[in-house]
mmCIF file of C-alpha atoms in Angstrom:
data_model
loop_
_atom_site.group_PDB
_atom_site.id
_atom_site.type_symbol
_atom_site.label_atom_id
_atom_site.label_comp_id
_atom_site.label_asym_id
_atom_site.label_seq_id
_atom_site.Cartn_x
_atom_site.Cartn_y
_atom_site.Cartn_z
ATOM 1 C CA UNK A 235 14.860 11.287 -5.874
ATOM 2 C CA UNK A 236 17.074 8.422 -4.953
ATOM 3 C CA UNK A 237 15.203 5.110 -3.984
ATOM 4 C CA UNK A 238 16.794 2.935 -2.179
ATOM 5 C CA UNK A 239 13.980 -0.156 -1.703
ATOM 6 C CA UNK A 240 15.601 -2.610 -3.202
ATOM 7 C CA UNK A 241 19.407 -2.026 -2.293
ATOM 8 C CA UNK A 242 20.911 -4.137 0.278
ATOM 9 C CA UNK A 243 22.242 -2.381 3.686
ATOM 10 C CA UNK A 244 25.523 -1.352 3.267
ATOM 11 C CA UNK A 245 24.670 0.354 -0.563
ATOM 12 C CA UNK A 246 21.785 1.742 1.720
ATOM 13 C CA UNK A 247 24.233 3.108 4.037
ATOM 14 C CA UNK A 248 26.475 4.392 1.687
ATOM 15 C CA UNK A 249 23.554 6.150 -0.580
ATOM 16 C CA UNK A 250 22.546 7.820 2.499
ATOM 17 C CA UNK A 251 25.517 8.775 4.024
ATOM 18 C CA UNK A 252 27.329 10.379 0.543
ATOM 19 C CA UNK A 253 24.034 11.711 -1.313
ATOM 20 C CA UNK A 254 23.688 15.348 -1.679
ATOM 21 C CA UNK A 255 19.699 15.115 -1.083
ATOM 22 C CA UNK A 256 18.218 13.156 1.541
ATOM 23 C CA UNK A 257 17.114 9.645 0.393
ATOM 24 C CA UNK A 258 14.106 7.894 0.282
ATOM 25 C CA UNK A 259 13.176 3.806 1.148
ATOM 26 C CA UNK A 260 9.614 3.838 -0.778
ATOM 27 C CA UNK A 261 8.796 0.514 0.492
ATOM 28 C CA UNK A 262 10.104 -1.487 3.018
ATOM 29 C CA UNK A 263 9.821 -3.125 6.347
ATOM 30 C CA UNK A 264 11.565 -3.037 9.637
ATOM 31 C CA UNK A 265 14.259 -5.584 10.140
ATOM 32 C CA UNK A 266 13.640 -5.334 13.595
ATOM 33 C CA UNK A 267 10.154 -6.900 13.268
ATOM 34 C CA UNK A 268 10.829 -9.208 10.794
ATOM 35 C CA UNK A 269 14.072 -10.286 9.526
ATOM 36 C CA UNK A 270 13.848 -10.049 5.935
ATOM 37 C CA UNK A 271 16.680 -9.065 3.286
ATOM 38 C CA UNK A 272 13.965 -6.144 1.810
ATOM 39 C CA UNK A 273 13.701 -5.088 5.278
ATOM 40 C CA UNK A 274 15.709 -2.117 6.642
ATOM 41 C CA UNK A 275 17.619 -2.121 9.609
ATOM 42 C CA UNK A 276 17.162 0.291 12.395
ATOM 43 C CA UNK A 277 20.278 2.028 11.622
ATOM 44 C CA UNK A 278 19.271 2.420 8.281
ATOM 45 C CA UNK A 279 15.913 4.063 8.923
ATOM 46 C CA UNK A 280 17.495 6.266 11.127
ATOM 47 C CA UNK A 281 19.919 7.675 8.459
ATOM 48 C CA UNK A 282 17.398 8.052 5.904
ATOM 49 C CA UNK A 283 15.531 10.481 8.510
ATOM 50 C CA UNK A 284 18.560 11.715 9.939
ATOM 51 C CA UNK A 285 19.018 13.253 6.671
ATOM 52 C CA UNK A 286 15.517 14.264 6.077
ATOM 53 C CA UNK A 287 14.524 11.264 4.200
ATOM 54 C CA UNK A 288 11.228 9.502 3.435
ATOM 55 C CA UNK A 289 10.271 5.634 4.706
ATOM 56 C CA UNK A 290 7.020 4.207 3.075
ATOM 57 C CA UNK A 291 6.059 0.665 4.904
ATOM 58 C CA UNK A 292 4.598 -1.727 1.963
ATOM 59 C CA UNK A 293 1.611 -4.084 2.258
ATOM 60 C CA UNK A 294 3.512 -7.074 1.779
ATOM 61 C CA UNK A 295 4.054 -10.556 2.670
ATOM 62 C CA UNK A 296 7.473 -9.534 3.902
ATOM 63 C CA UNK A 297 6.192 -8.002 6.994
ATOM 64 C CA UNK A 298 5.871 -11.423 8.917
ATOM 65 C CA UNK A 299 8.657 -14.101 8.652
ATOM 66 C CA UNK A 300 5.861 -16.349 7.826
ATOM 67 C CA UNK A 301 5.320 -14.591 4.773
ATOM 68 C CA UNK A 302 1.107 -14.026 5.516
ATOM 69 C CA UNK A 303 1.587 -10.379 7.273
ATOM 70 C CA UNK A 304 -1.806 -9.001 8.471
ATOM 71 C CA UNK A 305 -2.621 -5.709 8.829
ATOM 72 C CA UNK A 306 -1.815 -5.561 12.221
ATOM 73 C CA UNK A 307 1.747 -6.326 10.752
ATOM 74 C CA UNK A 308 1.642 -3.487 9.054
ATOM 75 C CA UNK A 309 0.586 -1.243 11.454
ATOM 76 C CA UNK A 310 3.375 -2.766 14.278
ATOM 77 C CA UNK A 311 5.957 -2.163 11.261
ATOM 78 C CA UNK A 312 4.262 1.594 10.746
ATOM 79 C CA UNK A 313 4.711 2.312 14.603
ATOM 80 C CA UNK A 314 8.348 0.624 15.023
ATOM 81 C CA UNK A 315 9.328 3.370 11.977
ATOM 82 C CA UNK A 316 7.704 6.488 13.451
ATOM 83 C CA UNK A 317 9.397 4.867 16.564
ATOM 84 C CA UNK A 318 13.053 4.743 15.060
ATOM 85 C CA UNK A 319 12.522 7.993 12.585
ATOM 86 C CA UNK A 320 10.147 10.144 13.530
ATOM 87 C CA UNK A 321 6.596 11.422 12.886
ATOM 88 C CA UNK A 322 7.833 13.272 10.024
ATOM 89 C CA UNK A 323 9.440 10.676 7.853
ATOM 90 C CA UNK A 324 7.186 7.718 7.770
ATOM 91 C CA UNK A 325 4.516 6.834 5.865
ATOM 92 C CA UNK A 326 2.403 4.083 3.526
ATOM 93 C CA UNK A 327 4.672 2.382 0.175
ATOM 94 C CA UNK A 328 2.535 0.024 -0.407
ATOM 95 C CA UNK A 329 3.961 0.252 -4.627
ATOM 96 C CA UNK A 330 0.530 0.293 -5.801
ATOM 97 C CA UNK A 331 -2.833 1.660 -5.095
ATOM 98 C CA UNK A 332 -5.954 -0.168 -3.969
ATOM 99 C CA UNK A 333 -5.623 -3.792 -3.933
ATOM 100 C CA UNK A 334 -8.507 -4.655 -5.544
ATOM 101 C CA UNK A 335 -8.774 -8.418 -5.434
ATOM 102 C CA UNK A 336 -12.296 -9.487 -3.954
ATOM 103 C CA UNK A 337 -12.224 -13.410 -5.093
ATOM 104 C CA UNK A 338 -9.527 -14.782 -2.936
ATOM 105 C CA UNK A 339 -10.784 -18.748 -4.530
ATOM 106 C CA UNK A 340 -9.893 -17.445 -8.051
ATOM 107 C CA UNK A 341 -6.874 -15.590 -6.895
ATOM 108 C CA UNK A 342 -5.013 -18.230 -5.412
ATOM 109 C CA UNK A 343 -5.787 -20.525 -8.333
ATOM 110 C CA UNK A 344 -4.506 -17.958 -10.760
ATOM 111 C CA UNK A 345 -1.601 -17.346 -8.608
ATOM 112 C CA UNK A 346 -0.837 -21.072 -8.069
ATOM 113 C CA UNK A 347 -0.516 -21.244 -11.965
ATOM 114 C CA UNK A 348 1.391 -18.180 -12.247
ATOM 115 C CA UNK A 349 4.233 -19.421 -9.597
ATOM 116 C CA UNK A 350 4.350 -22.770 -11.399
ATOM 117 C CA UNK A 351 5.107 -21.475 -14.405
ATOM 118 C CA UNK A 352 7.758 -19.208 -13.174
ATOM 119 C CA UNK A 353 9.533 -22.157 -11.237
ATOM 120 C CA UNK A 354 9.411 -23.741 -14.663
ATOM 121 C CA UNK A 355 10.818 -21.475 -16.332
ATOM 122 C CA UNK A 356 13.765 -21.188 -13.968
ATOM 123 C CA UNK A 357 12.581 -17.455 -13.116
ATOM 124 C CA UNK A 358 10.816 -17.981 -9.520
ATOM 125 C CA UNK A 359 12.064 -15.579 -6.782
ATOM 126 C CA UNK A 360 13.517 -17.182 -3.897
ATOM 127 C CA UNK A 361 11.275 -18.391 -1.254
ATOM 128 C CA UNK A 362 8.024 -17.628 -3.774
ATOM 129 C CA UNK A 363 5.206 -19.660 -2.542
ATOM 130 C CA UNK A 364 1.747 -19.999 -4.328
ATOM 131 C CA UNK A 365 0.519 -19.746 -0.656
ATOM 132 C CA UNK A 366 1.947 -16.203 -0.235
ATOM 133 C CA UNK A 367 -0.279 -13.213 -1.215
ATOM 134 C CA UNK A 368 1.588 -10.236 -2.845
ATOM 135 C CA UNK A 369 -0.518 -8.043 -0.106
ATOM 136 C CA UNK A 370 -1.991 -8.078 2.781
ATOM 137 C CA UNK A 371 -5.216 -10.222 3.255
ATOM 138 C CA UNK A 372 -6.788 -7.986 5.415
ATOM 139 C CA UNK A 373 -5.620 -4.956 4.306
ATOM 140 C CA UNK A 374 -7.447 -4.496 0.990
ATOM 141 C CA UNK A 375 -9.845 -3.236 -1.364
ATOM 142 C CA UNK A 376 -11.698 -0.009 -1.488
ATOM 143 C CA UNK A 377 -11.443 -0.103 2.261
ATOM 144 C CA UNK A 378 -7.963 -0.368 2.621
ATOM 145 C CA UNK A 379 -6.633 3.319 3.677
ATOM 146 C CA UNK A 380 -9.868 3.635 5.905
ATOM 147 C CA UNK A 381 -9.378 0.783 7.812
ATOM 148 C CA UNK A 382 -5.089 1.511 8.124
ATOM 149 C CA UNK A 383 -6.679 4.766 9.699
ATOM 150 C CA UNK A 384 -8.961 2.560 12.189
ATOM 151 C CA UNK A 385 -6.368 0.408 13.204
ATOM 152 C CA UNK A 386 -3.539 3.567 13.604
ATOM 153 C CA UNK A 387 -6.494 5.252 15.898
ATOM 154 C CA UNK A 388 -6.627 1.994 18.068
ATOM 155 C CA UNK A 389 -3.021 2.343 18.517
ATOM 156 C CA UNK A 390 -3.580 5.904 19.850
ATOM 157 C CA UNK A 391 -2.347 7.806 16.695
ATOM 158 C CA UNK A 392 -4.571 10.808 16.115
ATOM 159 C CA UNK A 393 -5.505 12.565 12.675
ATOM 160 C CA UNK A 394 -2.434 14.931 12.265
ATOM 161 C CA UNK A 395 0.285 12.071 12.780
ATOM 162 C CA UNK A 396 -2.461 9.777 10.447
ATOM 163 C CA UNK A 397 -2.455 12.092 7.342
ATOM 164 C CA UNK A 398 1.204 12.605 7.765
ATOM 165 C CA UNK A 399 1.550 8.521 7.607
ATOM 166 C CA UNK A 400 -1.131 8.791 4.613
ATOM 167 C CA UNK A 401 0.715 10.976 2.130
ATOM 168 C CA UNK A 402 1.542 14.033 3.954
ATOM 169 C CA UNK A 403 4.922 12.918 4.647
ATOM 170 C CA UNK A 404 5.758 11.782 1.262
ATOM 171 C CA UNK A 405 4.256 14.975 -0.320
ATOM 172 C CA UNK A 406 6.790 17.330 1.955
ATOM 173 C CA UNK A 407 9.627 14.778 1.218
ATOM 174 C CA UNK A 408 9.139 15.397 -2.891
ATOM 175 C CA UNK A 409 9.158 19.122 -2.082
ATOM 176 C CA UNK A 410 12.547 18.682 -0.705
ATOM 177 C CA UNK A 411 13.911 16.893 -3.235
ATOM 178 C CA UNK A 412 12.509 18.336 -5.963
ATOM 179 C CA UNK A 413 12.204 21.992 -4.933
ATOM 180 C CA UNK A 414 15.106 23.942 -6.899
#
C-alpha cells in the first residue's frame, strides 16, 4: 500500500500517476475547502480514484483555515471528496480511533504545556498553537462515528453510501492492493 498523506502535490502526482497499484491518501483534507499544505488538491483526489485509490478525510484541525474545524467541517470536506472521487473511494482517516478526551479544562492545560515545551526545544511544528485541538471538538468520544452518521443523514446520504464512508471503502481498497 502506498500512502501518500504526508507528500506534497507534485510527489502526490507523480506516486499516482507511475505506481503499479492504485494509491491511497489515508488522511487528508480538501484543498478546495481549506487551503492547507496537508490538504489535497482536487486534481489530486481525482487521480488517486481515477486509479482506484482510497481517500480517508481526518478529524483534524486542518479542515478549517482557522485551525478549530467542527464536525460540520468534516462532513463538508467528506461530501466535497465523494463529490470530486466518487462514492467508492472516500471514506473516514481520522489516524486514530475514538478520541477519547472528555475533560477539555485539563486537556488544554496539558496541551498548553506540551506546545511550550516543544517551542522550547526548537521542535514545534509550524503554525502549532496551544489553542488548536489535534481533533475535532465536536466530533469525539464514544459517540463519534454515530454522530458522523447523523450528520451524513442530514446531508441526505443514506446507509449504503454511509458504511462505504465508514470502512467499507477502505476494506475493498486493501483487497485491491493486497489481493495477489
Amino acid at each position: 500500500m502506498v500512502d501518500l498523506s504526508h507528500s506534497g502535490e507534485n510527489t502526490c502526482l507523480d506516486a499516482a500517476r507511475h505506481s503499479r497499484q492504485p494509491v491511497s491518501v489515508n488522511h487528508t483534507g480538501c484543498r478546495a475547502l481549506a487551503d492547507l499544505p496537508r490538504n489535497k488538491t482536487d486534481e489530486e483526489l481525482r487521480l488517486v480514484a481515477d486509479r482506484g485509490g482510497f481517500v480517508g478525510i481526518y478529524f483534524m484541525p486542518f479542515l478549517n483555515p482557522t485551525g478549530h474545524a467542527t464536525a460540520t467541517d468534516v462532513v463538508d470536506h467528506i461530501v466535497h471528496a465523494v463529490d470530486v472521487c466518487g462514492e467508492d473511494h472516500v471514506g473516514i482517516g481520522t489516524d486514530g480511533g475514538v478520541t477519547a478526551v472528555d475533560d477539555l479544562d485539563a486537556y488544554r492545560a496539558a496541551l498548553a504545556e506540551h506546545v511550550a515545551a516543544r517551542h522550547a526545544a526548537g521542535v514545534g511544528a509550524a503554525g502549532e498553537r496551544a489553542d488548536t485541538y489535534p481533533f475535532v471538538v465536536d466530533l469525539r468520544g464514544v459517540d463519534q462515528f454515530r454522530d458522523l452518521t447523523r450528520l451524513l443523514e442530514k446531508r441526505g446520504y443514506r446507509s449504503g453510501r454511509i458504511e462505504k464512508i465508514l470502512g467499507r471503502n477502505f476494506l475493498d481498497y486493501a483487497d485491491r492492493v493486497w489481493t495477489p
